[in-house]
């Protein structure tokens, strides 16, 4: 089967979060299952672009509103990622350093999607499935069905995966001319609440919709940033498939980013050496339990609760724990987290920014990872952490609920709490400190977590079954 993934991100080419990890891994596993998986993303100006060789695959052009754009499809030459990676280059529009957050993102992602569909329409054969990811690619199914120039793609099955339903790509109706010549009888497919809503449109038009965990699928029917009713109506074609992790990239036994490689055979020694380095680099005390947070400093991740939770915990149990934070996002949270440094020298540190290498070192060296998320469609951090023997402290939501069992439950290994509140976080930190003091139990939990199979094998097969059901 030939599967085309359309996405804004793909690790290691361009990554802002979990979307990149999934799109950089799932196709690899689909290839291993004997299918042809291809990925197409915008041609962001990242290191990966310049460090690799590319061939020109196709050139074309299209009108968008009053503008004409030429585009080029380039392909990575050496199959470095174990699947074919294609990029859409549109001069001045897509060839930028960042993936998102430009004022003209609406134009950029509309143009990206038109170029992808225009390119697919030029093929002599049809792919078996077009699998689009998040709102940046969610207009593709509509374009394939209802844009006059591309209607010969209408019979190609489409799947939309929602990695994050909070962002929907809203466009005002005065931008409807960005979508190339379409059947205006179908306006209702584009509309949600008097706006063009690409994510809602994808849910309406794709043959199947998936979310990245079963619990998140359920949650979307009552918490979907305005789309709850839509998910209730479309429930029959929606399913939750849990993300996996790339067990080659995320393997403490071979990870080249970490100081000391380790496996289940030498967990305690391996973690200690990695912790030692981390504590030295960030002026923390090796003897104390090390709590980390890695991620976007946004409301969804409940990052706004961290400064108070850390202040309260260190205020009451100062010489009992360390914290290290890595992330960027809300400037207010960033500055609050930076401000804690001076109050708790030797117990707290933070690095504002994005740092892939440090993230690996933190998963390896930490004792506990905090994930108090208000919304967590799947969450990869907890799975990476567990593979590196780090105990996840999570709020019971979305994928966190599907992947972490509290250590108080039979066969449990993590720490779970119910409410995104400072009190629930600090209470869970207290439980973690107690667990840290019970060395035998902690060692047992570490070993158990490292053996959990969160690899893609099972989920990759579920996607193939899903494709087969609509072919
Ligand atoms: P989301 O996609 O919502 O941000 P996920 O848990 O699905 O959250 O994926 C987050 C991914 O991004 C993980 O691979 C995590 O290690 C990585 N990540 C997030 N923030 C940073 C950061 N500041 N530095 C390095 N890696 C980060």
Tab-separated table of C-alpha atoms and ligand atoms in Angstrom:
chain	number	residue	atom	x	y	z
A	1	UNK	CA	0.000	0.000	0.000
A	2	UNK	CA	1.279	3.504	-0.775
A	3	UNK	CA	0.590	5.998	2.028
A	4	UNK	CA	1.226	9.737	1.781
A	5	UNK	CA	1.591	11.584	5.075
A	6	UNK	CA	1.052	15.343	4.910
A	7	UNK	CA	2.330	17.331	7.900
A	8	UNK	CA	3.895	20.613	9.005
A	9	UNK	CA	6.612	18.829	11.019
A	10	UNK	CA	8.777	15.741	10.729
A	11	UNK	CA	11.649	14.753	13.031
A	12	UNK	CA	14.587	15.256	12.523
A	13	UNK	CA	13.930	17.760	9.724
A	14	UNK	CA	11.691	20.127	11.685
A	15	UNK	CA	10.330	19.660	15.198
A	16	UNK	CA	8.232	21.807	17.501
A	17	UNK	CA	6.693	18.936	19.479
A	18	UNK	CA	5.236	15.455	19.410
A	19	UNK	CA	3.758	15.817	15.897
A	20	UNK	CA	7.291	15.735	14.483
A	21	UNK	CA	8.201	12.629	16.464
A	22	UNK	CA	5.122	10.774	15.219
A	23	UNK	CA	5.476	11.788	11.574
A	24	UNK	CA	9.184	10.944	11.711
A	25	UNK	CA	8.522	7.470	13.132
A	26	UNK	CA	5.169	6.006	12.055
A	27	UNK	CA	6.162	5.914	8.325
A	28	UNK	CA	9.351	4.055	9.239
A	29	UNK	CA	7.320	1.324	10.918
A	30	UNK	CA	4.845	1.253	8.044
A	31	UNK	CA	7.775	0.644	5.701
A	32	UNK	CA	8.902	-2.201	7.959
A	33	UNK	CA	5.443	-3.714	7.618
A	34	UNK	CA	6.025	-3.835	3.857
A	35	UNK	CA	4.217	-0.673	2.768
A	36	UNK	CA	5.457	2.406	0.960
A	37	UNK	CA	5.140	5.404	3.241
A	38	UNK	CA	6.051	8.885	2.032
A	39	UNK	CA	6.054	12.130	3.981
A	40	UNK	CA	5.579	15.616	2.582
A	41	UNK	CA	6.226	18.761	4.642
A	42	UNK	CA	6.936	22.446	3.892
A	43	UNK	CA	10.556	23.252	3.054
A	44	UNK	CA	11.516	24.965	6.312
A	45	UNK	CA	15.047	26.338	6.399
A	46	UNK	CA	16.476	24.038	9.054
A	47	UNK	CA	19.896	22.453	9.526
A	48	UNK	CA	18.614	19.183	8.069
A	49	UNK	CA	17.815	20.919	4.774
A	50	UNK	CA	21.366	22.189	4.367
A	51	UNK	CA	23.097	19.060	5.635
A	52	UNK	CA	21.427	16.728	3.143
A	53	UNK	CA	21.215	16.343	-0.594
A	54	UNK	CA	17.984	16.816	-2.482
A	55	UNK	CA	16.648	16.108	-5.945
A	56	UNK	CA	13.952	18.064	-7.712
A	57	UNK	CA	10.918	15.831	-8.108
A	58	UNK	CA	8.297	18.136	-9.591
A	59	UNK	CA	7.614	21.774	-10.431
A	60	UNK	CA	4.247	23.422	-10.724
A	61	UNK	CA	2.219	26.532	-10.048
A	62	UNK	CA	-1.200	27.553	-8.775
A	63	UNK	CA	-3.315	30.613	-8.098
A	64	UNK	CA	-4.221	31.505	-4.527
A	65	UNK	CA	-6.496	34.524	-4.187
A	66	UNK	CA	-4.987	37.213	-6.390
A	67	UNK	CA	-1.502	35.705	-6.329
A	68	UNK	CA	0.239	33.113	-8.411
A	69	UNK	CA	2.763	30.844	-6.705
A	70	UNK	CA	5.314	28.531	-8.270
A	71	UNK	CA	6.284	25.551	-6.189
A	72	UNK	CA	8.974	22.892	-6.301
A	73	UNK	CA	8.805	19.453	-4.713
A	74	UNK	CA	12.203	18.247	-3.597
A	75	UNK	CA	13.088	14.819	-2.270
A	76	UNK	CA	15.817	13.774	0.151
A	77	UNK	CA	18.276	11.774	-1.936
A	78	UNK	CA	19.520	8.987	0.294
A	79	UNK	CA	16.417	7.698	2.077
A	80	UNK	CA	18.086	8.768	5.298
A	81	UNK	CA	14.936	8.456	7.385
A	82	UNK	CA	14.050	5.025	5.953
A	83	UNK	CA	11.129	6.532	4.065
A	84	UNK	CA	10.890	9.067	1.245
A	85	UNK	CA	10.821	12.615	2.545
A	86	UNK	CA	9.510	15.339	0.234
A	87	UNK	CA	9.457	19.080	0.861
A	88	UNK	CA	7.376	21.773	-0.767
A	89	UNK	CA	9.388	24.859	-1.607
A	90	UNK	CA	7.476	28.054	-2.279
A	91	UNK	CA	9.852	30.954	-2.560
A	92	UNK	CA	9.272	33.639	0.073
A	93	UNK	CA	6.399	31.755	1.709
A	94	UNK	CA	7.537	28.382	3.051
A	95	UNK	CA	11.317	28.757	3.024
A	96	UNK	CA	11.555	30.203	6.537
A	97	UNK	CA	13.514	29.283	9.648
A	98	UNK	CA	10.589	28.660	11.986
A	99	UNK	CA	7.787	26.200	11.466
A	100	UNK	CA	4.966	28.402	12.813
A	101	UNK	CA	4.079	31.762	14.308
A	102	UNK	CA	4.289	34.010	11.264
A	103	UNK	CA	1.521	36.552	10.605
A	104	UNK	CA	0.843	34.930	7.246
A	105	UNK	CA	0.604	31.330	8.531
A	106	UNK	CA	-2.891	31.044	7.010
A	107	UNK	CA	-1.536	31.867	3.553
A	108	UNK	CA	1.537	29.679	4.110
A	109	UNK	CA	-0.349	26.544	5.073
A	110	UNK	CA	-3.084	27.049	2.460
A	111	UNK	CA	-0.383	27.324	-0.183
A	112	UNK	CA	1.412	24.263	1.201
A	113	UNK	CA	-1.761	22.176	0.996
A	114	UNK	CA	-2.645	23.365	-2.512
A	115	UNK	CA	0.874	22.513	-3.698
A	116	UNK	CA	0.610	19.010	-2.181
A	117	UNK	CA	-2.758	18.321	-3.800
A	118	UNK	CA	-1.624	19.838	-7.112
A	119	UNK	CA	1.444	17.585	-7.051
A	120	UNK	CA	-0.576	14.459	-6.189
A	121	UNK	CA	-2.982	15.339	-9.023
A	122	UNK	CA	-0.050	15.321	-11.461
A	123	UNK	CA	0.867	11.698	-10.661
A	124	UNK	CA	0.104	9.039	-13.224
A	125	UNK	CA	-1.156	6.716	-10.500
A	126	UNK	CA	-3.091	7.359	-7.295
A	127	UNK	CA	-1.752	6.724	-3.789
A	128	UNK	CA	-3.744	4.228	-1.716
A	129	UNK	CA	-4.237	6.572	1.234
A	130	UNK	CA	-3.585	10.226	1.986
A	131	UNK	CA	-3.028	10.620	5.725
A	132	UNK	CA	-3.092	14.249	6.899
A	133	UNK	CA	-1.947	15.493	10.307
A	134	UNK	CA	-3.480	18.368	12.312
A	135	UNK	CA	-5.072	21.528	10.948
A	136	UNK	CA	-2.109	22.545	8.780
A	137	UNK	CA	-2.975	19.680	6.439
A	138	UNK	CA	-6.680	19.235	7.236
A	139	UNK	CA	-8.010	21.057	4.164
A	140	UNK	CA	-6.437	18.453	1.885
A	141	UNK	CA	-9.408	16.016	2.009
A	142	UNK	CA	-11.779	18.893	1.109
A	143	UNK	CA	-9.546	19.990	-1.763
A	144	UNK	CA	-9.374	16.439	-3.090
A	145	UNK	CA	-13.167	16.130	-3.063
A	146	UNK	CA	-14.515	19.568	-3.824
A	147	UNK	CA	-11.951	21.644	-5.747
A	148	UNK	CA	-12.821	21.319	-9.448
A	149	UNK	CA	-9.211	20.938	-10.593
A	150	UNK	CA	-8.527	18.031	-8.225
A	151	UNK	CA	-11.750	16.069	-8.276
A	152	UNK	CA	-10.077	13.115	-9.936
A	153	UNK	CA	-8.480	12.520	-6.510
A	154	UNK	CA	-11.923	12.325	-4.880
A	155	UNK	CA	-11.909	8.542	-4.606
A	156	UNK	CA	-8.554	8.358	-2.789
A	157	UNK	CA	-9.238	7.440	0.866
A	158	UNK	CA	-8.172	10.031	3.431
A	159	UNK	CA	-7.396	9.871	7.143
A	160	UNK	CA	-7.015	12.838	9.482
A	161	UNK	CA	-5.033	12.413	12.690
A	162	UNK	CA	-5.596	15.015	15.386
A	163	UNK	CA	-2.463	15.479	17.455
A	164	UNK	CA	-3.826	18.625	19.062
A	165	UNK	CA	-7.438	19.742	18.753
A	166	UNK	CA	-6.851	23.068	20.510
A	167	UNK	CA	-5.398	24.594	17.363
A	168	UNK	CA	-7.813	24.577	14.460
A	169	UNK	CA	-6.398	27.008	11.877
A	170	UNK	CA	-9.431	29.342	11.906
A	171	UNK	CA	-9.732	31.604	8.826
A	172	UNK	CA	-12.255	34.350	8.207
A	173	UNK	CA	-14.570	33.814	5.253
A	174	UNK	CA	-12.936	36.646	3.302
A	175	UNK	CA	-10.035	34.231	2.787
A	176	UNK	CA	-12.224	31.629	1.080
A	177	UNK	CA	-10.631	32.616	-2.244
A	178	UNK	CA	-7.419	30.972	-0.986
A	179	UNK	CA	-9.037	27.616	-1.667
A	180	UNK	CA	-8.802	26.933	-5.402
A	181	UNK	CA	-12.068	26.901	-7.421
A	182	UNK	CA	-14.400	24.875	-5.197
A	183	UNK	CA	-17.993	23.756	-5.265
A	184	UNK	CA	-19.746	26.454	-3.246
A	185	UNK	CA	-22.632	24.085	-2.456
A	186	UNK	CA	-20.116	22.507	-0.095
A	187	UNK	CA	-19.511	25.656	1.965
A	188	UNK	CA	-20.968	23.955	5.035
A	189	UNK	CA	-18.009	21.563	5.086
A	190	UNK	CA	-15.642	24.493	5.525
A	191	UNK	CA	-17.734	26.365	8.068
A	192	UNK	CA	-17.817	26.144	11.849
A	193	UNK	CA	-19.259	29.045	13.834
A	194	UNK	CA	-19.089	31.470	10.896
A	195	UNK	CA	-15.414	30.864	10.278
A	196	UNK	CA	-13.570	28.582	7.918
A	197	UNK	CA	-12.300	25.960	10.349
A	198	UNK	CA	-9.715	23.683	8.666
A	199	UNK	CA	-9.667	21.140	11.500
A	200	UNK	CA	-13.474	20.881	11.570
A	201	UNK	CA	-13.442	20.627	7.772
A	202	UNK	CA	-10.953	17.761	7.992
A	203	UNK	CA	-13.178	15.958	10.498
A	204	UNK	CA	-16.154	16.354	8.159
A	205	UNK	CA	-14.359	15.389	4.946
A	206	UNK	CA	-11.820	12.693	5.873
A	207	UNK	CA	-12.989	9.089	5.630
A	208	UNK	CA	-11.599	8.353	9.060
A	209	UNK	CA	-10.439	10.528	11.937
A	210	UNK	CA	-8.001	9.379	14.575
A	211	UNK	CA	-6.681	10.938	17.721
A	212	UNK	CA	-3.419	9.976	19.332
A	213	UNK	CA	-4.945	8.173	22.318
A	214	UNK	CA	-8.325	6.559	23.064
A	215	UNK	CA	-8.970	8.746	26.137
A	216	UNK	CA	-8.342	11.937	24.146
A	217	UNK	CA	-10.896	10.806	21.566
A	218	UNK	CA	-13.455	10.523	24.364
A	219	UNK	CA	-12.448	13.888	25.840
A	220	UNK	CA	-12.961	15.690	22.537
A	221	UNK	CA	-16.701	15.015	22.762
A	222	UNK	CA	-16.889	17.350	25.794
A	223	UNK	CA	-13.697	19.420	25.588
A	224	UNK	CA	-12.588	20.350	22.071
A	225	UNK	CA	-12.219	24.110	21.976
A	226	UNK	CA	-15.652	24.586	20.410
A	227	UNK	CA	-15.827	21.411	18.281
A	228	UNK	CA	-17.427	19.144	20.914
A	229	UNK	CA	-20.726	18.817	19.023
A	230	UNK	CA	-18.882	17.921	15.825
A	231	UNK	CA	-17.033	15.072	17.534
A	232	UNK	CA	-20.300	13.804	18.995
A	233	UNK	CA	-21.872	13.832	15.513
A	234	UNK	CA	-18.897	12.233	13.775
A	235	UNK	CA	-18.125	9.709	16.516
A	236	UNK	CA	-18.733	6.727	14.235
A	237	UNK	CA	-15.724	7.446	12.060
A	238	UNK	CA	-13.413	8.526	14.883
A	239	UNK	CA	-11.032	6.268	16.764
A	240	UNK	CA	-8.133	6.697	19.178
A	241	UNK	CA	-4.820	5.017	18.357
A	242	UNK	CA	-2.104	5.460	20.939
A	243	UNK	CA	1.187	6.875	19.686
A	244	UNK	CA	4.291	4.802	20.048
A	245	UNK	CA	7.881	5.925	20.511
A	246	UNK	CA	10.893	5.451	18.300
A	247	UNK	CA	12.772	2.872	20.340
A	248	UNK	CA	15.919	3.362	18.259
A	249	UNK	CA	16.191	7.117	18.808
A	250	UNK	CA	15.028	6.812	22.439
A	251	UNK	CA	17.191	4.027	23.801
A	252	UNK	CA	19.305	4.666	26.917
A	253	UNK	CA	21.581	1.795	25.879
A	254	UNK	CA	22.683	3.529	22.655
A	255	UNK	CA	21.657	7.205	22.990
A	256	UNK	CA	24.669	9.274	21.900
A	257	UNK	CA	23.373	12.417	23.609
A	258	UNK	CA	23.746	11.006	27.128
A	259	UNK	CA	26.936	10.667	29.150
A	260	UNK	CA	26.576	7.077	30.240
A	261	UNK	CA	24.560	4.453	28.388
A	262	UNK	CA	22.586	2.017	30.496
A	263	UNK	CA	19.983	-0.712	30.295
A	264	UNK	CA	17.831	-2.713	32.716
A	265	UNK	CA	20.985	-4.526	33.795
A	266	UNK	CA	22.658	-1.454	35.282
A	267	UNK	CA	19.858	1.053	35.807
A	268	UNK	CA	20.924	2.401	39.171
A	269	UNK	CA	24.569	2.999	38.197
A	270	UNK	CA	23.605	4.378	34.765
A	271	UNK	CA	21.060	6.802	36.113
A	272	UNK	CA	23.405	7.963	38.848
A	273	UNK	CA	26.193	8.845	36.413
A	274	UNK	CA	23.815	10.760	34.159
A	275	UNK	CA	22.292	12.517	37.151
A	276	UNK	CA	25.734	13.463	38.425
A	277	UNK	CA	26.573	15.228	35.171
A	278	UNK	CA	23.224	16.991	35.032
A	279	UNK	CA	23.487	18.134	38.641
A	280	UNK	CA	27.031	19.371	38.057
A	281	UNK	CA	26.022	21.307	34.934
A	282	UNK	CA	23.068	22.914	36.698
A	283	UNK	CA	24.455	23.292	40.224
A	284	UNK	CA	22.067	20.832	41.867
A	285	UNK	CA	22.586	18.300	44.643
A	286	UNK	CA	22.965	14.705	43.404
A	287	UNK	CA	21.664	13.267	46.696
A	288	UNK	CA	18.194	14.710	46.321
A	289	UNK	CA	15.393	13.522	44.062
A	290	UNK	CA	15.532	15.423	40.782
A	291	UNK	CA	12.208	16.584	39.337
A	292	UNK	CA	12.150	17.803	35.738
A	293	UNK	CA	9.705	19.382	33.320
A	294	UNK	CA	10.340	19.427	29.573
A	295	UNK	CA	7.920	21.084	27.204
A	296	UNK	CA	6.040	24.029	25.880
A	297	UNK	CA	5.337	26.557	28.632
A	298	UNK	CA	1.669	26.957	27.793
A	299	UNK	CA	-1.701	26.606	29.541
A	300	UNK	CA	-2.374	23.205	27.960
A	301	UNK	CA	0.671	21.830	29.783
A	302	UNK	CA	-0.398	23.691	32.969
A	303	UNK	CA	3.039	25.311	32.935
A	304	UNK	CA	1.529	28.359	34.636
A	305	UNK	CA	1.098	26.247	37.810
A	306	UNK	CA	4.751	25.252	37.958
A	307	UNK	CA	6.273	28.412	39.497
A	308	UNK	CA	3.850	28.312	42.453
A	309	UNK	CA	4.102	24.525	42.853
A	310	UNK	CA	7.909	24.688	42.855
A	311	UNK	CA	7.975	27.666	45.222
A	312	UNK	CA	5.584	25.920	47.626
A	313	UNK	CA	7.438	22.599	47.492
A	314	UNK	CA	10.858	24.123	47.976
A	315	UNK	CA	9.451	26.506	50.586
A	316	UNK	CA	8.252	23.641	52.777
A	317	UNK	CA	10.837	20.969	51.933
A	318	UNK	CA	13.821	22.960	50.740
A	319	UNK	CA	16.551	20.438	51.312
A	320	UNK	CA	14.520	17.484	50.094
A	321	UNK	CA	14.430	17.953	46.306
A	322	UNK	CA	15.794	19.587	43.152
A	323	UNK	CA	14.014	20.939	40.099
A	324	UNK	CA	15.257	21.452	36.545
A	325	UNK	CA	13.007	22.966	33.883
A	326	UNK	CA	13.514	23.041	30.097
A	327	UNK	CA	11.024	24.804	27.875
A	328	UNK	CA	9.789	27.932	26.229
A	329	UNK	CA	6.457	29.584	25.586
A	330	UNK	CA	4.451	32.095	27.619
A	331	UNK	CA	6.875	34.965	28.461
A	332	UNK	CA	5.233	35.493	31.872
A	333	UNK	CA	5.798	31.861	32.862
A	334	UNK	CA	9.312	32.004	31.417
A	335	UNK	CA	10.214	34.971	33.592
A	336	UNK	CA	8.542	33.492	36.702
A	337	UNK	CA	10.562	30.304	36.239
A	338	UNK	CA	13.762	32.277	35.757
A	339	UNK	CA	13.009	34.329	38.881
A	340	UNK	CA	12.907	31.231	41.129
A	341	UNK	CA	16.613	30.683	40.416
A	342	UNK	CA	17.763	33.382	42.819
A	343	UNK	CA	15.472	32.204	45.663
A	344	UNK	CA	16.593	28.581	45.603
A	345	UNK	CA	20.207	28.492	44.448
A	346	UNK	CA	21.444	24.901	44.442
A	347	UNK	CA	17.922	23.466	44.462
A	348	UNK	CA	16.433	24.844	41.291
A	349	UNK	CA	17.533	25.664	37.769
A	350	UNK	CA	15.940	26.243	34.389
A	351	UNK	CA	16.864	26.663	30.771
A	352	UNK	CA	14.487	28.638	28.611
A	353	UNK	CA	14.602	27.455	25.013
A	354	UNK	CA	14.571	24.323	22.917
A	355	UNK	CA	17.420	21.843	23.357
A	356	UNK	CA	17.058	18.306	22.007
A	357	UNK	CA	20.336	17.063	23.523
A	358	UNK	CA	19.597	18.408	26.983
A	359	UNK	CA	16.121	16.861	26.835
A	360	UNK	CA	17.707	13.399	26.346
A	361	UNK	CA	20.150	14.057	29.201
A	362	UNK	CA	17.292	15.104	31.465
A	363	UNK	CA	15.202	11.992	30.728
A	364	UNK	CA	18.299	9.931	31.552
A	365	UNK	CA	19.442	11.772	34.682
A	366	UNK	CA	16.171	12.699	36.381
A	367	UNK	CA	14.223	10.763	39.000
A	368	UNK	CA	10.766	12.184	38.267
A	369	UNK	CA	9.147	14.087	35.384
A	370	UNK	CA	6.234	16.442	36.012
A	371	UNK	CA	3.343	16.493	33.521
A	372	UNK	CA	0.405	18.322	35.117
A	373	UNK	CA	-1.196	18.915	31.674
A	374	UNK	CA	-4.709	20.297	31.409
A	375	UNK	CA	-4.884	18.739	27.941
A	376	UNK	CA	-2.573	15.968	26.714
A	377	UNK	CA	-3.704	14.247	23.494
A	378	UNK	CA	-1.065	11.539	23.927
A	379	UNK	CA	2.105	12.910	25.453
A	380	UNK	CA	5.424	11.393	24.495
A	381	UNK	CA	7.523	12.744	27.355
A	382	UNK	CA	6.130	10.251	29.849
A	383	UNK	CA	6.934	7.368	27.499
A	384	UNK	CA	10.483	8.608	26.858
A	385	UNK	CA	10.951	9.179	30.583
A	386	UNK	CA	9.823	5.645	31.467
A	387	UNK	CA	12.199	4.166	28.924
A	388	UNK	CA	14.992	5.999	30.732
A	389	UNK	CA	13.813	4.855	34.182
A	390	UNK	CA	12.319	8.213	35.175
A	391	UNK	CA	8.995	8.075	37.051
A	392	UNK	CA	6.196	10.135	35.454
A	393	UNK	CA	3.992	12.323	37.671
A	394	UNK	CA	0.959	13.012	35.528
A	395	UNK	CA	-2.536	14.396	35.623
A	396	UNK	CA	-5.119	11.779	34.659
A	397	UNK	CA	-5.991	13.065	31.222
A	398	UNK	CA	-5.786	11.957	27.580
A	399	UNK	CA	-2.814	9.794	26.718
A	400	UNK	CA	-1.330	10.229	30.197
A	401	UNK	CA	-4.299	8.317	31.575
A	402	UNK	CA	-3.800	5.605	28.946
A	403	UNK	CA	-0.086	5.096	29.593
A	404	UNK	CA	0.543	5.649	33.306
A	405	UNK	CA	-0.785	3.555	36.214
A	406	UNK	CA	-0.344	4.942	39.719
A	407	UNK	CA	2.133	2.935	41.797
A	408	UNK	CA	-0.530	2.522	44.457
A	409	UNK	CA	-2.564	0.402	42.017
A	410	UNK	CA	-1.774	-3.229	41.180
A	411	UNK	CA	1.145	-3.330	38.711
A	412	UNK	CA	1.415	0.458	38.897
A	413	UNK	CA	4.625	2.434	38.338
A	414	UNK	CA	3.852	6.159	38.044
A	415	UNK	CA	2.169	8.873	40.069
A	416	UNK	CA	-1.229	10.128	38.959
A	417	UNK	CA	-3.434	12.970	40.194
A	418	UNK	CA	-6.785	14.307	39.111
A	419	UNK	CA	-6.789	18.083	39.138
A	420	UNK	CA	-4.587	20.644	37.438
A	421	UNK	CA	-4.048	22.544	40.673
A	422	UNK	CA	-0.971	23.604	42.623
A	423	UNK	CA	-2.190	21.506	45.566
A	424	UNK	CA	-2.453	18.291	43.517
A	425	UNK	CA	1.012	18.864	42.068
A	426	UNK	CA	2.682	19.553	45.421
A	427	UNK	CA	0.902	16.598	47.039
A	428	UNK	CA	2.197	14.354	44.229
A	429	UNK	CA	5.702	15.739	44.709
A	430	UNK	CA	5.462	14.761	48.389
A	431	UNK	CA	4.434	11.244	47.388
A	432	UNK	CA	7.410	11.137	45.020
A	433	UNK	CA	9.843	12.222	47.747
A	434	UNK	CA	8.567	9.359	49.909
A	435	UNK	CA	8.965	6.932	47.027
A	436	UNK	CA	12.507	8.202	46.444
A	437	UNK	CA	13.362	7.324	50.044
A	438	UNK	CA	12.129	3.743	49.509
A	439	UNK	CA	15.106	2.684	47.376
A	440	UNK	CA	13.943	-0.881	46.931
A	441	UNK	CA	10.512	0.104	45.624
A	442	UNK	CA	12.020	2.785	43.363
A	443	UNK	CA	14.460	0.295	41.834
A	444	UNK	CA	11.631	-2.147	41.232
A	445	UNK	CA	9.510	0.553	39.538
A	446	UNK	CA	12.412	1.714	37.376
A	447	UNK	CA	13.026	-1.774	36.099
A	448	UNK	CA	9.333	-2.318	35.454
A	449	UNK	CA	8.978	0.966	33.509
A	450	UNK	CA	12.008	0.347	31.347
A	451	UNK	CA	10.524	-2.942	30.216
A	452	UNK	CA	7.190	-1.485	29.119
A	453	UNK	CA	6.760	-1.851	25.367
A	454	UNK	CA	5.571	1.512	24.046
A	455	UNK	CA	7.057	0.932	20.598
A	456	UNK	CA	5.174	1.646	17.384
A	457	UNK	CA	4.759	-1.982	16.312
A	458	UNK	CA	1.205	-2.420	17.606
A	459	UNK	CA	-0.085	1.042	16.680
A	460	UNK	CA	1.482	1.012	13.198
A	461	UNK	CA	-0.492	-2.168	12.509
A	462	UNK	CA	-3.694	-0.497	13.758
A	463	UNK	CA	-3.254	2.305	11.203
A	464	UNK	CA	-2.809	-0.252	8.428
A	465	UNK	CA	-6.055	-1.975	9.496
A	466	UNK	CA	-7.774	1.394	9.476
A	467	UNK	CA	-6.536	2.169	5.931
A	468	UNK	CA	-7.701	-1.267	4.772
A	469	UNK	CA	-11.162	-0.583	6.162
A	470	UNK	CA	-11.629	2.391	3.823
A	471	UNK	CA	-9.843	1.223	0.690
B	1	LIG	P1	3.518	18.454	22.447
B	1	LIG	O1	3.583	17.903	21.072
B	1	LIG	O2	2.133	18.782	22.911
B	1	LIG	O3	4.446	19.593	22.681
B	1	LIG	P2	4.469	15.815	23.289
B	1	LIG	O4	4.676	15.230	24.652
B	1	LIG	O5	3.584	15.071	22.371
B	1	LIG	O6	3.989	17.326	23.484
B	1	LIG	O7	5.902	15.944	22.580
B	1	LIG	C1	6.870	16.803	23.048
B	1	LIG	C2	8.171	16.497	22.349
B	1	LIG	O8	8.917	17.711	22.241
B	1	LIG	C3	9.062	15.538	23.113
B	1	LIG	O9	9.921	14.880	22.190
B	1	LIG	C4	9.887	16.498	24.007
B	1	LIG	O10	11.102	15.926	24.431
B	1	LIG	C5	10.107	17.625	23.036
B	1	LIG	N1	10.307	18.950	23.631
B	1	LIG	C6	9.362	19.819	24.059
B	1	LIG	N2	9.923	20.957	24.496
B	1	LIG	C7	11.241	20.804	24.367
B	1	LIG	C8	12.361	21.638	24.645
B	1	LIG	N3	12.215	22.864	25.157
B	1	LIG	N4	13.598	21.175	24.354
B	1	LIG	C9	13.758	19.933	23.832
B	1	LIG	N5	12.742	19.085	23.539
B	1	LIG	C10	11.504	19.525	23.808
